[in-house]
mmCIF file of C-alpha atoms in Angstrom:
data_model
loop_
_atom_site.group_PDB
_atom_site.id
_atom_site.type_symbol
_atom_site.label_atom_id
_atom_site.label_comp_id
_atom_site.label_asym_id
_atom_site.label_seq_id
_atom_site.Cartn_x
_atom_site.Cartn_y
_atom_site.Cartn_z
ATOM 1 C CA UNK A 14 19.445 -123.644 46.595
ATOM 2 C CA UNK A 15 17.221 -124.240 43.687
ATOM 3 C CA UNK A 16 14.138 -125.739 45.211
ATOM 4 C CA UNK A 17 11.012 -127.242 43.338
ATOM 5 C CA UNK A 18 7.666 -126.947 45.701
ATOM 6 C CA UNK A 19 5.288 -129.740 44.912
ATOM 7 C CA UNK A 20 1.658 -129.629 45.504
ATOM 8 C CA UNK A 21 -0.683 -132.762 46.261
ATOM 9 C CA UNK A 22 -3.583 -130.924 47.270
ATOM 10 C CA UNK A 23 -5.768 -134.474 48.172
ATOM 11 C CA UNK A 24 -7.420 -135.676 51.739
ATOM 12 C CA UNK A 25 -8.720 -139.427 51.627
ATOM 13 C CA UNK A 26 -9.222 -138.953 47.585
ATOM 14 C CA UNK A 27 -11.176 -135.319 47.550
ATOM 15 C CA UNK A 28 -9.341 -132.395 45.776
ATOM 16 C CA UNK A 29 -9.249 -129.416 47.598
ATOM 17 C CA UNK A 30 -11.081 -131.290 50.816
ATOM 18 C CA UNK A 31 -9.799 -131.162 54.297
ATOM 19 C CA UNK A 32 -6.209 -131.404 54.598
ATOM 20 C CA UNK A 33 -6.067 -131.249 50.932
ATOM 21 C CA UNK A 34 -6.458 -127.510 51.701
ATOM 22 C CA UNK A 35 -3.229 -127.157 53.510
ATOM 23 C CA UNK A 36 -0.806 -127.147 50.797
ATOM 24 C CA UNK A 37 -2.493 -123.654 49.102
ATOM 25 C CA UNK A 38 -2.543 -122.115 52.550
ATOM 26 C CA UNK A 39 0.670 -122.963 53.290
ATOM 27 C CA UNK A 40 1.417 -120.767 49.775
ATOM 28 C CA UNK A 41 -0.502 -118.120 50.437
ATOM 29 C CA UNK A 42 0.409 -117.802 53.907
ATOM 30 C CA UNK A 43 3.680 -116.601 52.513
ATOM 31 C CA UNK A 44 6.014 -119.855 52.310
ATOM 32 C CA UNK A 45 7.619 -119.235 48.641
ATOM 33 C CA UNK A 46 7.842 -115.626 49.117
ATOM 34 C CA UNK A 47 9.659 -116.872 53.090
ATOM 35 C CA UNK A 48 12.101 -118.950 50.561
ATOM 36 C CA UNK A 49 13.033 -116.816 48.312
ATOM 37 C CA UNK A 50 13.978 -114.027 50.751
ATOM 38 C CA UNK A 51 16.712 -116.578 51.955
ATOM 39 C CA UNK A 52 18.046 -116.008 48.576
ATOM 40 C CA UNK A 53 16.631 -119.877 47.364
ATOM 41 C CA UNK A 54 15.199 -120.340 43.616
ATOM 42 C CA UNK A 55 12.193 -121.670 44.316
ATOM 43 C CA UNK A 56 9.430 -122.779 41.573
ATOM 44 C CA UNK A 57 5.779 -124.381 42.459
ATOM 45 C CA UNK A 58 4.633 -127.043 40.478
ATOM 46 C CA UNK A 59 1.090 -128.761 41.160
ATOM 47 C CA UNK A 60 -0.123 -132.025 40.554
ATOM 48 C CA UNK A 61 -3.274 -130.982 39.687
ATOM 49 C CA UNK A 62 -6.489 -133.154 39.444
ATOM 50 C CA UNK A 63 -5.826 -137.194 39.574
ATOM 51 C CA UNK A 64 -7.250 -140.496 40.496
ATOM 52 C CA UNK A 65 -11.069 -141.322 39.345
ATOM 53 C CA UNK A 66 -13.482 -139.413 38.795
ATOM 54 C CA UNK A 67 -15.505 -140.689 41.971
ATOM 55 C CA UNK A 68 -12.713 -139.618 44.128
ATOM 56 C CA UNK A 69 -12.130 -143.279 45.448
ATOM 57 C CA UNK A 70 -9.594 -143.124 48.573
ATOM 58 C CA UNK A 71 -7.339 -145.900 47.562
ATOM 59 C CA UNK A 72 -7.130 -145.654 43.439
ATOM 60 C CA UNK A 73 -6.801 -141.126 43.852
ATOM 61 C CA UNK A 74 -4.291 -141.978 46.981
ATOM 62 C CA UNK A 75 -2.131 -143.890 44.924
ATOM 63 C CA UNK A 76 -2.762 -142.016 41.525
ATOM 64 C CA UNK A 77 -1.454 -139.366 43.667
ATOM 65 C CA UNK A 78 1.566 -141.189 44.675
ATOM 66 C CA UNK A 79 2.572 -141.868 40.844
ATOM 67 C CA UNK A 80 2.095 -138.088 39.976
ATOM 68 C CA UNK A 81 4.473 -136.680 42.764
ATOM 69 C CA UNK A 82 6.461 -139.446 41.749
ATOM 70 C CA UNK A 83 7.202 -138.249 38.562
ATOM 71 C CA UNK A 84 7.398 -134.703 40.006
ATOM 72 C CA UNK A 85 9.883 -135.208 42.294
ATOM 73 C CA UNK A 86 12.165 -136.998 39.580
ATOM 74 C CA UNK A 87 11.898 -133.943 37.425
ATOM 75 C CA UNK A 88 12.479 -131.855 39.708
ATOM 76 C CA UNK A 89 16.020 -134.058 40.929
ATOM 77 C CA UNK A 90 16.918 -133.964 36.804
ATOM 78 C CA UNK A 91 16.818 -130.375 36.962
ATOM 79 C CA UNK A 92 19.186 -130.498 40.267
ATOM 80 C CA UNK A 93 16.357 -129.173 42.309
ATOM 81 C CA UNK A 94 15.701 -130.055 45.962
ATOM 82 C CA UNK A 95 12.087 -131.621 46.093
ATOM 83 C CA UNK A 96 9.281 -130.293 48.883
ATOM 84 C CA UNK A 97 6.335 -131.810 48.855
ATOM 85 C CA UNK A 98 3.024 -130.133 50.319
ATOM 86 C CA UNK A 99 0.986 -133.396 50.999
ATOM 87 C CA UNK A 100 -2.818 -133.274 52.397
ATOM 88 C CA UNK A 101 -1.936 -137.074 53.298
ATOM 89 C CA UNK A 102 0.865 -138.823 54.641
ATOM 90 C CA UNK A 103 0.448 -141.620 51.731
ATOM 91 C CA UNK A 104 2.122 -138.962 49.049
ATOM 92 C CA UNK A 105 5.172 -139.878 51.100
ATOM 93 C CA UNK A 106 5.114 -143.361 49.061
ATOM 94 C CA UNK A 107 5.817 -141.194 45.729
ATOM 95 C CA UNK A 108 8.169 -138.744 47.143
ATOM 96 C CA UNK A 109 10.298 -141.767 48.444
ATOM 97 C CA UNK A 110 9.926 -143.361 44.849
ATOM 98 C CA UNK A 111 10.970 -140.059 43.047
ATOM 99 C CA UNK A 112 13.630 -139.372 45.142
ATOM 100 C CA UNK A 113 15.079 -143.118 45.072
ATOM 101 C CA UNK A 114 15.196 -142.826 48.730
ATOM 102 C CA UNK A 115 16.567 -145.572 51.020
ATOM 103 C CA UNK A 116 15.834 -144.437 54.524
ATOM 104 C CA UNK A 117 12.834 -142.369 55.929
ATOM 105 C CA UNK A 118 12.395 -139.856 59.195
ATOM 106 C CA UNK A 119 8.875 -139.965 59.996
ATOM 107 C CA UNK A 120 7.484 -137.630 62.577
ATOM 108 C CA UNK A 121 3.990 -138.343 63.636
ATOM 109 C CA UNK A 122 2.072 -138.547 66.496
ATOM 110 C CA UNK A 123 0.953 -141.467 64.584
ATOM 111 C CA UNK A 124 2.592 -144.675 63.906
ATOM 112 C CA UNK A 125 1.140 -144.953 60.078
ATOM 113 C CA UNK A 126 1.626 -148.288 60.711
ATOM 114 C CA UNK A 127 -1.975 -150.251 60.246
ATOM 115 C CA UNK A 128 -2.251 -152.511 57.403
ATOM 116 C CA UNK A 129 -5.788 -153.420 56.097
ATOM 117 C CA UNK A 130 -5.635 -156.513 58.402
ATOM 118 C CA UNK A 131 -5.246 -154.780 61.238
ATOM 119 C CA UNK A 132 -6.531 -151.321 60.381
ATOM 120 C CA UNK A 133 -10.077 -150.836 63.033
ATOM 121 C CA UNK A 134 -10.965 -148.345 60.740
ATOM 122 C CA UNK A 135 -9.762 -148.936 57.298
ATOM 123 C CA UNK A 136 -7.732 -145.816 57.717
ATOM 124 C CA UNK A 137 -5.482 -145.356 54.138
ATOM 125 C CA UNK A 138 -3.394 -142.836 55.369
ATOM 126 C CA UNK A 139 -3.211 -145.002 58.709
ATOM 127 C CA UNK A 140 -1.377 -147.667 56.318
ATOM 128 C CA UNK A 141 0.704 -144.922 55.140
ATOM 129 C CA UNK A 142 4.189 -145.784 56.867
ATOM 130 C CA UNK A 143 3.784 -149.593 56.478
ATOM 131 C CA UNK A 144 3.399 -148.794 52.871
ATOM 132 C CA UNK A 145 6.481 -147.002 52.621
ATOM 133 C CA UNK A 146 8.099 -150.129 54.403
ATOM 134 C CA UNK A 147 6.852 -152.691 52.154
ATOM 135 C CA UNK A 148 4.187 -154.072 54.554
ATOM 136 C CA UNK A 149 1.050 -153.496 52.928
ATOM 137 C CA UNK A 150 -0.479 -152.546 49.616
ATOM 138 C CA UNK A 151 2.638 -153.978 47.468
ATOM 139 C CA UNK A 152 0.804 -154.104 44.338
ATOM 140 C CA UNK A 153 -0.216 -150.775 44.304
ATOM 141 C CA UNK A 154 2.993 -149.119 45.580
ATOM 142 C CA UNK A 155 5.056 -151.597 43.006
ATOM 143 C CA UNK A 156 3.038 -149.533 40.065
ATOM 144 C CA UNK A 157 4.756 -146.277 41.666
ATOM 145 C CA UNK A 158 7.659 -145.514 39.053
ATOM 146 C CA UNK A 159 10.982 -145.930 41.049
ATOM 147 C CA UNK A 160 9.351 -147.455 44.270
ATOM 148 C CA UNK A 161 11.393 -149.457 46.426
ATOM 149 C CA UNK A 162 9.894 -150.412 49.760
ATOM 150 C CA UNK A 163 12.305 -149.261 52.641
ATOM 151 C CA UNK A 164 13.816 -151.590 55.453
ATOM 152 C CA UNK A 165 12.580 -150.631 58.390
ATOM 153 C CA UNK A 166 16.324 -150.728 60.163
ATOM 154 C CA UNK A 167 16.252 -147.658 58.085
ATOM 155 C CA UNK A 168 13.167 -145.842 59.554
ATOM 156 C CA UNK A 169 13.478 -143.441 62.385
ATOM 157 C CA UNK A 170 10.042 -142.865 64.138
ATOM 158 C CA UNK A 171 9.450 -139.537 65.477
ATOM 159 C CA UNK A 172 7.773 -138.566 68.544
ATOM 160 C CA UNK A 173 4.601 -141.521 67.601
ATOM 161 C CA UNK A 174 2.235 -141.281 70.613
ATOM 162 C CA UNK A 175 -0.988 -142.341 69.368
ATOM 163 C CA UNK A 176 -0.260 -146.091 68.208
ATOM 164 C CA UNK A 177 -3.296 -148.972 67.970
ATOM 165 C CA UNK A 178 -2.491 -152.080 69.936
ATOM 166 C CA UNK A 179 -1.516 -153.470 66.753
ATOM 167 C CA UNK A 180 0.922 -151.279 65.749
ATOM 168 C CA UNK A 181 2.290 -151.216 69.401
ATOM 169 C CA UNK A 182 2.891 -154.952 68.678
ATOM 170 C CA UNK A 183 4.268 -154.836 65.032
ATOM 171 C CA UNK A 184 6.784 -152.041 66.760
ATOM 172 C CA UNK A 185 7.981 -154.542 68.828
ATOM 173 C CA UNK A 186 9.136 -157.064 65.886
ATOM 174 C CA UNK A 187 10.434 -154.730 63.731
ATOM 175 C CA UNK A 188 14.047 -152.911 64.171
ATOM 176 C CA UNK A 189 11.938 -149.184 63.217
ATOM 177 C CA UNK A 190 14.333 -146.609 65.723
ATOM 178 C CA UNK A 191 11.965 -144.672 67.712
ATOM 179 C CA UNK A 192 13.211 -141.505 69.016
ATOM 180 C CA UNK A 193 11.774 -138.052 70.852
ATOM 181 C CA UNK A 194 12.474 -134.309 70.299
ATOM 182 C CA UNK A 195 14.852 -133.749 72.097
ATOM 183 C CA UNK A 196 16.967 -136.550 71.459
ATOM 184 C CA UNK A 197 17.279 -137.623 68.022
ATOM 185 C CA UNK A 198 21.657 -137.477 67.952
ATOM 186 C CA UNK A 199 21.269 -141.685 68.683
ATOM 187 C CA UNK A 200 18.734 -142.578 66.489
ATOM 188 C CA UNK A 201 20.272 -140.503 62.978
ATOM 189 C CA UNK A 202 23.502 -142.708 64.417
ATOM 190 C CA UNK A 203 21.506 -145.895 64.051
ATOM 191 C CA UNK A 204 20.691 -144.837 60.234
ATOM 192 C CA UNK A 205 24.260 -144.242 59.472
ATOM 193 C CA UNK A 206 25.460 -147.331 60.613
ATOM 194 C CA UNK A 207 22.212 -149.011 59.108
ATOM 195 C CA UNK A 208 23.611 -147.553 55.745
ATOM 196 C CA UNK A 209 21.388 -144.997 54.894
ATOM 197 C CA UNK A 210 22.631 -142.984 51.963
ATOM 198 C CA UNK A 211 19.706 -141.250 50.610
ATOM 199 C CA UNK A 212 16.679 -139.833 53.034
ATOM 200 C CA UNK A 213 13.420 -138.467 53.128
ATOM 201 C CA UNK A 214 12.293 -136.866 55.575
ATOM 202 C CA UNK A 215 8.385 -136.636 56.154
ATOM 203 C CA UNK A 216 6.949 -134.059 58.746
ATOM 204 C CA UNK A 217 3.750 -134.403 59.593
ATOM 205 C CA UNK A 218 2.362 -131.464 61.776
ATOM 206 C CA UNK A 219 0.194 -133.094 64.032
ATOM 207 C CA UNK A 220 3.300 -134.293 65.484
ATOM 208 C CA UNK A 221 3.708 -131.049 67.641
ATOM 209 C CA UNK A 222 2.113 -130.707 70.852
ATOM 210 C CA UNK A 223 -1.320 -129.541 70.127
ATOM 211 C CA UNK A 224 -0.871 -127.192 72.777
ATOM 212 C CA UNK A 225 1.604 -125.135 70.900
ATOM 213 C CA UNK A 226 0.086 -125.752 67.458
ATOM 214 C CA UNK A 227 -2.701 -127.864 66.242
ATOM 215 C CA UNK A 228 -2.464 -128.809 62.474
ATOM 216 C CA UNK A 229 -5.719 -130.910 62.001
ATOM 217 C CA UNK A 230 -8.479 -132.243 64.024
ATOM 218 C CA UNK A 231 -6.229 -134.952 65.378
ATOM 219 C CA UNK A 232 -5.023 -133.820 69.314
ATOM 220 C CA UNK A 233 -2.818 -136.444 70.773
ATOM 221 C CA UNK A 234 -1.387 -135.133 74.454
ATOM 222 C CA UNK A 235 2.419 -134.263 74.154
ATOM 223 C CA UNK A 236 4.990 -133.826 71.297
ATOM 224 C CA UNK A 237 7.525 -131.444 70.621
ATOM 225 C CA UNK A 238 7.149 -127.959 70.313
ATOM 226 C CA UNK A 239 7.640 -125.619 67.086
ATOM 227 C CA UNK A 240 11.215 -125.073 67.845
ATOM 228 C CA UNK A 241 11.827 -128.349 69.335
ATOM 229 C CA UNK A 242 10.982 -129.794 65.827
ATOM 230 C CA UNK A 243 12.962 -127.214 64.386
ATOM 231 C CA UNK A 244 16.078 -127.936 66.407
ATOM 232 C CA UNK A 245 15.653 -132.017 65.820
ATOM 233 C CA UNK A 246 14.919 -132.225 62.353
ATOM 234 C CA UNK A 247 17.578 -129.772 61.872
ATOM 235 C CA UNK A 248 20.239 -131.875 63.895
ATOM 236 C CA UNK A 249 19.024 -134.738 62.010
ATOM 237 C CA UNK A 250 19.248 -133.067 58.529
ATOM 238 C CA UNK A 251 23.210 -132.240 59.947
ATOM 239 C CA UNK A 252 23.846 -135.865 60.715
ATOM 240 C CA UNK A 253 22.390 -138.132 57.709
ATOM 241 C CA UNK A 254 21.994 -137.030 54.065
ATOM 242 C CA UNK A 255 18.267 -135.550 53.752
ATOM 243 C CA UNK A 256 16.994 -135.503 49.470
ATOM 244 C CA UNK A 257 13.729 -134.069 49.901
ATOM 245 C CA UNK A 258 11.134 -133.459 52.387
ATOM 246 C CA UNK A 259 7.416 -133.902 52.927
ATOM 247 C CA UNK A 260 5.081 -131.770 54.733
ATOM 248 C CA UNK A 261 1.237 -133.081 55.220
ATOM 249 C CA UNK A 262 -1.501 -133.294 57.023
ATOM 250 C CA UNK A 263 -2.283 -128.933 57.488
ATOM 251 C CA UNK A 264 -5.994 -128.399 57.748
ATOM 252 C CA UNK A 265 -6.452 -124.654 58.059
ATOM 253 C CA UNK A 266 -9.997 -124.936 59.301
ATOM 254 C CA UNK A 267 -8.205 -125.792 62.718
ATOM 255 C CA UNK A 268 -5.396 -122.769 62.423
ATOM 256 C CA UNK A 269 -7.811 -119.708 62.662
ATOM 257 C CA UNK A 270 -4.903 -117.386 63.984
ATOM 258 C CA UNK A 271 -3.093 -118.846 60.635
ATOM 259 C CA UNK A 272 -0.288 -119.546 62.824
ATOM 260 C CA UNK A 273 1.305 -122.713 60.765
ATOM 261 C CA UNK A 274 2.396 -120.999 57.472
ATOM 262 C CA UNK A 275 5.104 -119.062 58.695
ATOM 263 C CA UNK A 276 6.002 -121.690 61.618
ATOM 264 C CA UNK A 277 6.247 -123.888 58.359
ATOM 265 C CA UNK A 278 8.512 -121.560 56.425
ATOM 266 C CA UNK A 279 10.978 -120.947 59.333
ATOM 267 C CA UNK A 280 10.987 -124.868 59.747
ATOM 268 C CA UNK A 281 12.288 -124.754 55.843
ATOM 269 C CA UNK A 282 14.227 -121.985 56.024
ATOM 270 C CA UNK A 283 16.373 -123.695 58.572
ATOM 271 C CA UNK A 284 16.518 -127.181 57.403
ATOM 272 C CA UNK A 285 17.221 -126.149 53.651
ATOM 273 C CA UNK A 286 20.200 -124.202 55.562
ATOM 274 C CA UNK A 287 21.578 -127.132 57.002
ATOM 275 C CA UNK A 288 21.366 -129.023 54.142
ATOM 276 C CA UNK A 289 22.961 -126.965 51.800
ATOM 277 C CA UNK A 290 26.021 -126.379 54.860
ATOM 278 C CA UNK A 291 26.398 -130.083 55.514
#
């Protein structure tokens, strides 16, 4: 398969910062080189610097957005299969857009699903879900070339264990399919006959039990393991028609074994497998 690797190297608006580390240890931890010995034709393009100069969360978030955005569409005119290396889950917002996705698998051990009304915090990436849905910040994710916000009959929720009361209550008026690793064969069954033809799926690590791996300074109790994941978003990936994938949220200063990068490129190596064999 002829794969494009897309980097947003960004953490709440700072280059380089934090998670915004992740993507560049992910590549030098050996992930193109674990592609391309699968026999895939894989090329790395970076978004580079964005956003304002003052590194503002919520104008570099979504200047992000717009650049992987128009990344993702090159890369789907040149009939190559979009992954995105995000620092935050927001980037999602511009893979979706570039991919003219209309369903999303999110795996998190967060819901995403705060809006600024509701957010305790003020959290952006906390929003980052409800943006892809349409619930929040519709100005700025109109401006994304291609955007389309995503019915939420359409979103499978993976493995979200950490949820604010607010969220917990939004979950319960909206028709979002919430599903565990193991376990996943209903919900991808609910997205067919929801009518999902196109889907991203994003994979945020934090979403594994943080006794098997821990991405980032976030440690939620629970979640699946590395080859649980593996085997659901696999199964998944089998049963519902997957156009590009995300992977966020990696801050190496919490992987000091450097176990992640080639967990991460055995995780691609098998879903780009059962893509290309569906």
């Amino acid at each position: 398969m002829k794969i494009s690797i897309i980097l947003a190297s960004y953490d709440s608006g700072h280059y380089h910062g934090g998670m915004g580390q992740g993507p560049d240890a992910l590549i030098s931890g050996g992930l193109v080189d674990a592609l391309t010995m699968a026999g895939h034709d894989v090329t790395v393009e970076d978004i580079g610097r964005v956003g304002d100069i003052q590194e503002r969360e919520i104008a570099t978030g979504f200047a992000v957005c717009n650049a992987v955005a128009a990344e993702v569409r090159l890369a789907r005119d040149a009939g190559r299969f979009p992954i995105v290396l995000a620092g935050n889950c927001l980037t999602s917002a511009g893979a979706v857009a570039g991919e003219a996705a209309d369903a999303i698998i999110w795996a998190d051990q967060h819901g995403d699903l705060n809006t600024p009304e509701t957010s305790v915090y003020g959290f952006l990436d906390g929003m980052a879900l409800a943006t892809v849905l349409g619930l929040c910040w519709r100005p700025m994710a109109a401006a994304i070339p291609g955007f389309k916000p995503i019915d939420p009959s359409r979103c499978v929720l993976v493995n979200a264990r950490d949820l604010d009361p607010a969220e917990k209550r939004l979950l319960e008026t909206l028709p979002i399919v919430r599903t565990e690793c193991p376990g996943v064969a209903q919900a991808t069954e609910r997205l067919k006959t929801a009518g999902a033809k196109r889907v991203h799926m994003h994979l945020d690590l934090d979403v594994h039990d943080p006794r098997e791996l821990q991405a980032n300074r976030y440690v939620t109790s629970g979640g699946p393991s590395p080859e649980q994941l593996r085997d659901a978003a696999c199964a998944m990936a089998l049963a519902v028609p997957v156009v590009g994938i995300t992977v966020s949220a990696y801050d190496p200063a919490f992987d000091g074994q450097s176990d992640v990068p080639p967990l991460v490129g055995q995780l691609l190596n098998d879903l780009i497998a059962t893509i290309e064999g569906r």
